[in-house]
Short mmCIF file of C-alpha atoms and ligand atoms in Angstrom, two decimals:
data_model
loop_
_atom_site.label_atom_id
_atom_site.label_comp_id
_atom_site.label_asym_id
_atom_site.label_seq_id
_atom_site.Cartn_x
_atom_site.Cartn_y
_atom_site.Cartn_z
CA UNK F 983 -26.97 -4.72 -13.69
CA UNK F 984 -24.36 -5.34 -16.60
CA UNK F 985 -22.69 -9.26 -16.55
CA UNK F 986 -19.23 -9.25 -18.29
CA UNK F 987 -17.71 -12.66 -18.79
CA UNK F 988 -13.76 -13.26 -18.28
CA UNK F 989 -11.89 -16.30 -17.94
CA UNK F 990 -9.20 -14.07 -15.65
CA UNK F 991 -10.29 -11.29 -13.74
CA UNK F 992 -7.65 -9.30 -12.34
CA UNK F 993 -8.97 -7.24 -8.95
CA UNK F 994 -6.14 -4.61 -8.12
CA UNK F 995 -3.97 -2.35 -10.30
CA UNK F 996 -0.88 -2.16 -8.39
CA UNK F 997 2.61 -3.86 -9.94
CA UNK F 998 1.36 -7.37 -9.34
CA UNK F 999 -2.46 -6.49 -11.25
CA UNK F 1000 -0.58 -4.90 -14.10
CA UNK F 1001 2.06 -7.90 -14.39
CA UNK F 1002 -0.60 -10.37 -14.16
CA UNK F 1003 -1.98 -8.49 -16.40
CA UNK F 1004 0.58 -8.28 -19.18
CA UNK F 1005 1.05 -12.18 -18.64
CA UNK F 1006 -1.91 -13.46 -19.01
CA UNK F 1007 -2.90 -11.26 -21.91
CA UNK F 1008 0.01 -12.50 -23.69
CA UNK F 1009 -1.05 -16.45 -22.86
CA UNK F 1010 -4.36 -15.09 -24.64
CA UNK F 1011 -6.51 -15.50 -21.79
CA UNK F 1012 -8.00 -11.71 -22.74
CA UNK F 1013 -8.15 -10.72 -19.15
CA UNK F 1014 -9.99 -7.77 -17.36
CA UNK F 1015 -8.83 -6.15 -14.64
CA UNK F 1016 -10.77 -3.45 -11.77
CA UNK F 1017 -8.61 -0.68 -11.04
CA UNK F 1018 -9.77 -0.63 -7.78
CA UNK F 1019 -9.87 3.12 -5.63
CA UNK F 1020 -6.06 3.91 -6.33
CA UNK F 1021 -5.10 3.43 -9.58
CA UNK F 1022 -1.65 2.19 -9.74
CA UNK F 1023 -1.89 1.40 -6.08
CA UNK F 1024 0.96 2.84 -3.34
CA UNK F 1025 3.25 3.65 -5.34
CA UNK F 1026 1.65 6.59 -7.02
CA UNK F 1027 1.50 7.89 -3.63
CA UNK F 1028 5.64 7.52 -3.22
CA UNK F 1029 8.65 9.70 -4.46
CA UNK F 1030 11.80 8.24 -6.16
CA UNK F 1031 11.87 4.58 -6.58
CA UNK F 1032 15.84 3.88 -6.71
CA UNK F 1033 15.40 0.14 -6.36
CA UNK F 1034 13.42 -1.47 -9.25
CA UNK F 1035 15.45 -2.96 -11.93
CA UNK F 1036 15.81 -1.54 -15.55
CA UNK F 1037 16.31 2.30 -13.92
CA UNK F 1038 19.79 3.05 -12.98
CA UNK F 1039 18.44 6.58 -12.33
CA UNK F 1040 15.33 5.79 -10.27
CA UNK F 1041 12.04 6.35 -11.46
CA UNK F 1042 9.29 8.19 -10.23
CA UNK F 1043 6.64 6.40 -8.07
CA UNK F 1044 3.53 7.46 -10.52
CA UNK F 1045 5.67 7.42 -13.94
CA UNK F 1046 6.35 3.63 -13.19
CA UNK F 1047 2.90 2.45 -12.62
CA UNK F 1048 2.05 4.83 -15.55
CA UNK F 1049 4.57 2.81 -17.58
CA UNK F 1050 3.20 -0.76 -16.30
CA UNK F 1051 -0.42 0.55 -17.49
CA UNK F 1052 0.81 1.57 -20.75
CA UNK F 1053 2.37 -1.76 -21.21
CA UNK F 1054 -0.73 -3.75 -19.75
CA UNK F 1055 -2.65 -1.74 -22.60
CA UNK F 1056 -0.56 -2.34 -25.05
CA UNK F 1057 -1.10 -6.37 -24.82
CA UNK F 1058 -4.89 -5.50 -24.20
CA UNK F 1059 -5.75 -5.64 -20.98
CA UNK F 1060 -9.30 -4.87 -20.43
CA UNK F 1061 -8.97 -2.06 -17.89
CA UNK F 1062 -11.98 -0.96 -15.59
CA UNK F 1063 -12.04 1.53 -13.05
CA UNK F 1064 -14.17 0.20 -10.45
CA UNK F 1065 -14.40 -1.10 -6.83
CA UNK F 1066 -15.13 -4.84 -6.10
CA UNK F 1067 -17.77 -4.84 -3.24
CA UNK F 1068 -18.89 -8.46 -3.29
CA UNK F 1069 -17.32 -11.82 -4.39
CA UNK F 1070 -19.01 -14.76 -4.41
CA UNK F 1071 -16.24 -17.88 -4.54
CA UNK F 1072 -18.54 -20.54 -3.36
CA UNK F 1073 -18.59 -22.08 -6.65
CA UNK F 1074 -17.22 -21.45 -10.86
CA UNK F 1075 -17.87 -19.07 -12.70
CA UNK F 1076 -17.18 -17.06 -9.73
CA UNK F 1077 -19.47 -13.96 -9.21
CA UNK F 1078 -17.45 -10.68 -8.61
CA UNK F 1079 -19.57 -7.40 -7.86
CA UNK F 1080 -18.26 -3.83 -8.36
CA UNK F 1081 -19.71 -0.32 -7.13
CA UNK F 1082 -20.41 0.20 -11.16
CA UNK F 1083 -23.69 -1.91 -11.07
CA UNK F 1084 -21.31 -4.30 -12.87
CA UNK F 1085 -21.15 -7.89 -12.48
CA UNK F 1086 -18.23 -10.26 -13.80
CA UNK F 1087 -18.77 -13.88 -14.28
CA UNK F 1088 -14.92 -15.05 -14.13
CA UNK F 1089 -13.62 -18.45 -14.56
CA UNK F 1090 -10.32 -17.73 -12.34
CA UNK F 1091 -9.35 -14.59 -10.12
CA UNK F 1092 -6.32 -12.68 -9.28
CA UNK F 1093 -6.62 -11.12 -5.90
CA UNK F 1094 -4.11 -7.83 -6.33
CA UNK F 1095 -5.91 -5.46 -3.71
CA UNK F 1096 -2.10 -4.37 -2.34
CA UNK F 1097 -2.25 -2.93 1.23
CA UNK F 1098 -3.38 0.78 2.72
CA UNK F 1099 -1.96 2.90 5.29
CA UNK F 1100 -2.76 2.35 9.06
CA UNK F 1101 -3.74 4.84 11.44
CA UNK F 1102 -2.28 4.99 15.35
CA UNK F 1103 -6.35 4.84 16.19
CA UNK F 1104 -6.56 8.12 17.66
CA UNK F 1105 -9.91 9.91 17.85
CA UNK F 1106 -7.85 13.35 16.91
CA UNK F 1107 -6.62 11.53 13.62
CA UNK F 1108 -9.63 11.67 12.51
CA UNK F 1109 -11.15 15.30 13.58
CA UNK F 1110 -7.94 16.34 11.68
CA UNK F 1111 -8.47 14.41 9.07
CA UNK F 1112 -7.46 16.70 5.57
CA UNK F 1113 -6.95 19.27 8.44
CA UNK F 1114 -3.52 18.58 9.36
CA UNK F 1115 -3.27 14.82 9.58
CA UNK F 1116 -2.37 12.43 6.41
CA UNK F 1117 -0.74 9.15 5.36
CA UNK F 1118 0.91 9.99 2.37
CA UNK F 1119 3.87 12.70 2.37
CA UNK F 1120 3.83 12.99 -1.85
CA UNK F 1121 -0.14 14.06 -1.91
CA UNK F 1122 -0.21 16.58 0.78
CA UNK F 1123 3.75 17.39 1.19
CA UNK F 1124 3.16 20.48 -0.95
CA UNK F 1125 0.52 22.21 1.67
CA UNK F 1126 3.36 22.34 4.23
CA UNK F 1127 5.69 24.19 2.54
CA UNK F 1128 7.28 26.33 5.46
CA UNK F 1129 6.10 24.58 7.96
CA UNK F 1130 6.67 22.30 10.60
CA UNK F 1131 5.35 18.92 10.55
CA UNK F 1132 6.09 15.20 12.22
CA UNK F 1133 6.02 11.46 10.88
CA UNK F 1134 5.50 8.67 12.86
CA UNK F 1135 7.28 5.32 12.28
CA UNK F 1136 11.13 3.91 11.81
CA UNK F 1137 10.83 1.85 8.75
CA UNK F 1138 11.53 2.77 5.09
CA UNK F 1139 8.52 4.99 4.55
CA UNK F 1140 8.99 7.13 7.56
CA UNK F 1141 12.39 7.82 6.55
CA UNK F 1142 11.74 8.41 2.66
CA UNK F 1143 8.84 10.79 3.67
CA UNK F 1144 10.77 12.10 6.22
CA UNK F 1145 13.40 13.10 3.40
CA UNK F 1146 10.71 14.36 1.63
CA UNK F 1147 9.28 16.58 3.78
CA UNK F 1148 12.38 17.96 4.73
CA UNK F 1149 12.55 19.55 0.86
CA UNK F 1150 9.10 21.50 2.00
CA UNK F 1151 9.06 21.70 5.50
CA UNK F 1152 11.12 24.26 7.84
CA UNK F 1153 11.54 21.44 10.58
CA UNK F 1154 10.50 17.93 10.44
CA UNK F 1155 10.22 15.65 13.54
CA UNK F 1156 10.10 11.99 13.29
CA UNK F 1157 8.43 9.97 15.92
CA UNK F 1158 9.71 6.43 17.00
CA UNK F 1159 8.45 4.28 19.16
CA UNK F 1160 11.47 2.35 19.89
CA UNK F 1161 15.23 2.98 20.18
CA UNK F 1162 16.18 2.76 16.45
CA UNK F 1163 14.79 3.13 13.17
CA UNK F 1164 13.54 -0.10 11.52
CA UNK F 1165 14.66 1.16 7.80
CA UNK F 1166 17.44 0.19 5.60
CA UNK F 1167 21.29 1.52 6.59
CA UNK F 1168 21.37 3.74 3.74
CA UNK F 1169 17.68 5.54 4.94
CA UNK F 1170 18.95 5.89 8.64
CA UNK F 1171 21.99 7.13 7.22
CA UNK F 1172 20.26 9.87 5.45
CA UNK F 1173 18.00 10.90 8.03
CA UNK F 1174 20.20 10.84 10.25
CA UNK F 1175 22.55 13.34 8.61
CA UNK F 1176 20.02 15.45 7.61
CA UNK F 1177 20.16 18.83 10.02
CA UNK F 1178 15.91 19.59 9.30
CA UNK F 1179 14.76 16.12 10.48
CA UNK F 1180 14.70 15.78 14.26
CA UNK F 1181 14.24 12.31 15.36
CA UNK F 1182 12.32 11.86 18.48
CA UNK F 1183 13.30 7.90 19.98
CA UNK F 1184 11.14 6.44 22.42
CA UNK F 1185 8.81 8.35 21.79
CA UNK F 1186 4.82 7.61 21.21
CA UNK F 1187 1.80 9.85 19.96
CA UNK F 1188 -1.34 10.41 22.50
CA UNK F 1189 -3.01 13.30 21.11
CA UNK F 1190 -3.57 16.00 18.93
CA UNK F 1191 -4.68 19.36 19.47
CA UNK F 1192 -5.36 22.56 17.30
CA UNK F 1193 -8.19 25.25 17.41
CA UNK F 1194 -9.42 25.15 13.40
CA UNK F 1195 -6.50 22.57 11.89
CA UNK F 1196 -3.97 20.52 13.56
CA UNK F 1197 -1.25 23.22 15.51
CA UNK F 1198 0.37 20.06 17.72
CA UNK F 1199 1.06 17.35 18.98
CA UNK F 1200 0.97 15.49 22.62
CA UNK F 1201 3.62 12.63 22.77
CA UNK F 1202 5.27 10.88 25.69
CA UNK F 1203 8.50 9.78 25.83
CA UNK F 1204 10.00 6.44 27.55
CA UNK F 1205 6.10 5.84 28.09
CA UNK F 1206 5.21 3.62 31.47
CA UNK F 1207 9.12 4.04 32.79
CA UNK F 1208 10.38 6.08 35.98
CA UNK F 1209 11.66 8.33 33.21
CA UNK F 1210 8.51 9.03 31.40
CA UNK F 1211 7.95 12.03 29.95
CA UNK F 1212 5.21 14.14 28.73
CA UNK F 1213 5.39 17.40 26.06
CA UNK F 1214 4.27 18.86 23.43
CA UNK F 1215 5.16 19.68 19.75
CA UNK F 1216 4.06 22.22 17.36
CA UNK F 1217 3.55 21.08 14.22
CA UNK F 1218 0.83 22.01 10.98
CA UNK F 1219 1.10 18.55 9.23
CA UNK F 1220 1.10 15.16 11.11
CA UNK F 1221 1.76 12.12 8.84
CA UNK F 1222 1.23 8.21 9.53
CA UNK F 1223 4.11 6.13 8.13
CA UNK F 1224 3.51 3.16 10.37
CA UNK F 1225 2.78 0.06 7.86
CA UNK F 1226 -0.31 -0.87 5.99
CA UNK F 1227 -3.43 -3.31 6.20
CA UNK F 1228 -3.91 -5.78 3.86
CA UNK F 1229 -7.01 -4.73 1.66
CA UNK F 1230 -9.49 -8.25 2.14
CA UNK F 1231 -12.60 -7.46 3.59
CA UNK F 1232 -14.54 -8.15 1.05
CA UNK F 1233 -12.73 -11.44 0.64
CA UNK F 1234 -13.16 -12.35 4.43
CA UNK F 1235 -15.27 -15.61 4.34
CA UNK F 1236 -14.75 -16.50 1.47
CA UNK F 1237 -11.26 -17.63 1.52
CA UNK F 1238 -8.63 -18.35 4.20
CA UNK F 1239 -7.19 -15.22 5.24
CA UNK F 1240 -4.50 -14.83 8.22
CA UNK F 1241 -4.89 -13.63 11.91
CA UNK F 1242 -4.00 -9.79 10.65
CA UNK F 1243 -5.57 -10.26 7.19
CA UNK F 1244 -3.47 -11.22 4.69
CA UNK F 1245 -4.47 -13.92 1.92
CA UNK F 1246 -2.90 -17.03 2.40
CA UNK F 1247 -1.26 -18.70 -0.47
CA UNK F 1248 0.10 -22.26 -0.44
CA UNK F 1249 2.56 -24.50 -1.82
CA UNK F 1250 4.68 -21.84 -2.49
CA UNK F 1251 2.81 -20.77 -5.32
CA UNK F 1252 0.08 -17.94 -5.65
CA UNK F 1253 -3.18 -20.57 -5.17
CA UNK F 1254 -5.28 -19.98 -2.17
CA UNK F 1255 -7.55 -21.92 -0.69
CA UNK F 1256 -9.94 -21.69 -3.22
CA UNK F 1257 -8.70 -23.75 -6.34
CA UNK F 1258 -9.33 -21.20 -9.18
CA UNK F 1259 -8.35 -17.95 -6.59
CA UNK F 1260 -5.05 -16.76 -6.60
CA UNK F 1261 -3.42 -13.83 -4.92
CA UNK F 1262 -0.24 -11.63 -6.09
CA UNK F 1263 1.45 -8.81 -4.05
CA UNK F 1264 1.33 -7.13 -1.15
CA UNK F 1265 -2.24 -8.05 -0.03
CA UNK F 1266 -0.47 -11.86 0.27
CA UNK F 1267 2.90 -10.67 1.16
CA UNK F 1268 4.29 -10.02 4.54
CA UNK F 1269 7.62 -10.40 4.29
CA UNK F 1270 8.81 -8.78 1.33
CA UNK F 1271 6.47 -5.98 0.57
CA UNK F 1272 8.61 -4.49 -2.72
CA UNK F 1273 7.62 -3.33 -5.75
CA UNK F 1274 9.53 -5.77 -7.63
CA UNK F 1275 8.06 -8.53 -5.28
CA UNK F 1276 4.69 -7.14 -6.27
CA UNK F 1277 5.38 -7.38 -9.97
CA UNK F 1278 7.11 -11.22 -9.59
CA UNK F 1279 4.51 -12.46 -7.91
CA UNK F 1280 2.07 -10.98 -10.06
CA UNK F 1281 3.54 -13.13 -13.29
CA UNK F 1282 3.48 -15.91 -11.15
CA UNK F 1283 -0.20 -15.53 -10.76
CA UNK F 1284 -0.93 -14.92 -14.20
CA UNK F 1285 1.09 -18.58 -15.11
CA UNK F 1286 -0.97 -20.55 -12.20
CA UNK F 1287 -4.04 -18.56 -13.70
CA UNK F 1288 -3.15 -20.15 -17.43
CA UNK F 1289 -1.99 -24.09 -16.15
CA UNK F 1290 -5.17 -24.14 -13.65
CA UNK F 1291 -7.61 -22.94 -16.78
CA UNK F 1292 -5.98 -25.74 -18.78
CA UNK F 1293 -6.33 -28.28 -16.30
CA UNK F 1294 -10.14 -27.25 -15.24
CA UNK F 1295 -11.61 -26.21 -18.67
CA UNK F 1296 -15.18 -25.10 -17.72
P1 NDP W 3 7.41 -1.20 8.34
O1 NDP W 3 6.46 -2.23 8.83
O2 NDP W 3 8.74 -1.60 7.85
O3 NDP W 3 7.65 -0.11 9.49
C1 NDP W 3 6.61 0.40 10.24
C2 NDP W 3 7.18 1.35 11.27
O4 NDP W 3 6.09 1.95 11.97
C3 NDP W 3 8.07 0.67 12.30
O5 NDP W 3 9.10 1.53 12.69
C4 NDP W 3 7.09 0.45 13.46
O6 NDP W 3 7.71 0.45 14.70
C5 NDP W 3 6.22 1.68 13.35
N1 NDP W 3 4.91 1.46 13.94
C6 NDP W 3 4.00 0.49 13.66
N2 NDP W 3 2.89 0.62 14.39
C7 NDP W 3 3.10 1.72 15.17
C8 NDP W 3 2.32 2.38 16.16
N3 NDP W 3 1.11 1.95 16.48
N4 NDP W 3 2.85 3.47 16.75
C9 NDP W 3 4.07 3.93 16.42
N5 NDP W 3 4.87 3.35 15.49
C10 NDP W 3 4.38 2.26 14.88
O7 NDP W 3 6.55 -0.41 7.24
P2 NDP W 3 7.05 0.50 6.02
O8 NDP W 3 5.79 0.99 5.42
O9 NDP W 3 8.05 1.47 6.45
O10 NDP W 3 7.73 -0.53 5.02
C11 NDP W 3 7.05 -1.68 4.53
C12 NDP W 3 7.97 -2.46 3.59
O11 NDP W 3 8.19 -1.69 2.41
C13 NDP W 3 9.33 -2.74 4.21
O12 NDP W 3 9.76 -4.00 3.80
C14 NDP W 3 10.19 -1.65 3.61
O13 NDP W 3 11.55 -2.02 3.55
C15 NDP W 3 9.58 -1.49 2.23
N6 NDP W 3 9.81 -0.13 1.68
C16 NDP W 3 10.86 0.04 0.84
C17 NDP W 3 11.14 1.27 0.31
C18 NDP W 3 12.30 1.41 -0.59
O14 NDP W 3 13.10 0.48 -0.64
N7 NDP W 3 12.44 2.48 -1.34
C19 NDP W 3 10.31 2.47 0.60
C20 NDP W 3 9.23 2.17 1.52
C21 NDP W 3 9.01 0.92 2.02
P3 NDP W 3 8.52 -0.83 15.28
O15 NDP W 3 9.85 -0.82 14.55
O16 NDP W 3 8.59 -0.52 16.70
O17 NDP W 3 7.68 -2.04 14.96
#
């Protein structure tokens, strides 16, 4: 096995890993930083983003985070691909693993692992798996050209895949659980105007069913009422927009982490509880979840990162 030595190792390549990045290269700390499994992190997997600042025209998902790399390498960043599979905070120079046969000896850490898709937890999601079923609209969107295909969830992905889709697809349903979409006024607005996307309220997936790939769907509607109702829907693509799961379980254990799995970060800054750890993004975020969130937070991390080295010199 290989030992690298860093004073800031960066775990996560999303806005907040490249940001920290970029800062604490340019405080000379000479920081590397582990791509992780999906370089760039969600947002290569969206379409147009029309809300982070510096493009009044909106900016494509995977030419952003290309951007942020190129700017991370510009300042230096030491960029590795690589998955972290063991961390060892116990005590300093914390002892960071990765699936390379790599291990880094870092004085501080940057916890940037974002968040993934969730799943509804059906046994069919998974036999359809690459058959039918997926949880990102931009990757597969292409296969279902001409088809029919649903997304589940109200919030601001369902709709923006939804949108998506409805480029490709011959009908789009959405599935929502509840009696209104969760997403921004201007995203309901859209979908709702939009004559391919059929929203389906009160409405919840139970099963899936196809001979060779996915061909439907079972759903019930106003589930455990007198009114409830059960059909079916055909449909070639199937696509989870329902939230993500904080990306920690390699951290659990070694520090605090909350009841769904998100890192917790205290005094309003980006320290956990493990002076020398700190956390940026989405994987310690549940409440604002944005790119430009991400990419604050991540600069935030990359100061605490510099002021902790200089106040615990090892
Ligand atoms: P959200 O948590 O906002 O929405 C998740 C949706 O999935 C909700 O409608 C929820 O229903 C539904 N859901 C959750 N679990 C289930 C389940 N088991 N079965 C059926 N439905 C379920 O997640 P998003 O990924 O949409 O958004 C995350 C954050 O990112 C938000 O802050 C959002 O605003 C932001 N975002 C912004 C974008 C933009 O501005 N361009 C684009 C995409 C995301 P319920 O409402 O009933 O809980």
């Amino acid at each position: 096995m290989e030992t690298l030595k860093t004073k800031c190792l960066i775990i996560g390549s999303g806005p907040a890993g490249y940001t920290a990045g970029i800062y604490a290269s340019r405080a000379n700390l000479k920081p590397m930083l582990f791509e992780g499994n999906q370089p760039g992190g969600q947002l290569t997997t969206t379409t147009e983003v029309e809300n982070f600042p510096g493009y009044p025209e909106g900016i494509n998902g995977f030419d952003l985070m290309a951007d942020l790399r190129k700017q991370a390498e510009r300042f230096n960043v030491d960029i590795r691909s690589g998955l972290v599979t063991k961390v060892d905070f116990s005590k300093r120079p914390f002892r960071v693993e990765t699936d390379g046969d790599v291990v880094v000896e870092a004085e501080a850490v940057i916890i940037s692992t974002g968040a993934s898709a969730k799943y509804l937890g059906l046994a069919d999601e998974n036999k359809y798996k690459g058959l039918g079923v997926s949880a990102c609209a931009t990757c597969d969107g292409f296969f279902y050209r001409k088809k029919r295909v649903a997304v589940v969830g109200g919030g601001d992905t369902a709709c923006e895949e939804a949108l998506y889709l409805s480029n490709l697809a011959t009908e789009v349903f959405l599935i929502v659980r509840k009696d209104y979409l969760r997403a921004s006024k201007v995203m309901q607005e859209r979908v709702l105007a939009n004559p391919k996307i059929k929203v389906l309220f009160n409405t919840n997936t139970v099963g899936l069913f196809g001979e060779d790939a996915l061909e439907g769907a079972h759903l019930v509607e106003r589930k455990g009422t007198p009114e409830e109702q059960h059909f079916d829907i055909a449909i070639d693509g199937f696509f989870l927009a329902i939230g993500h799961q904080p990306n920690t379980r390699v951290f659990e254990g070694q520090i605090n982490l909350d009841s769904v799995g998100y890192v917790e970060t205290y005094n309003g800054t980006t320290e956990t509880s493990v002076p020398g750890v700190f956390a940026a993004g989405d994987v310690a975020d549940t409440r604002y979840r944005q790119a430009i969130t991400a990419a604050g937070s991540g600069c935030k991390a990359a100061l605490d990162v510099e002021r902790f080295l200089l106040e615990n010199p090892l």
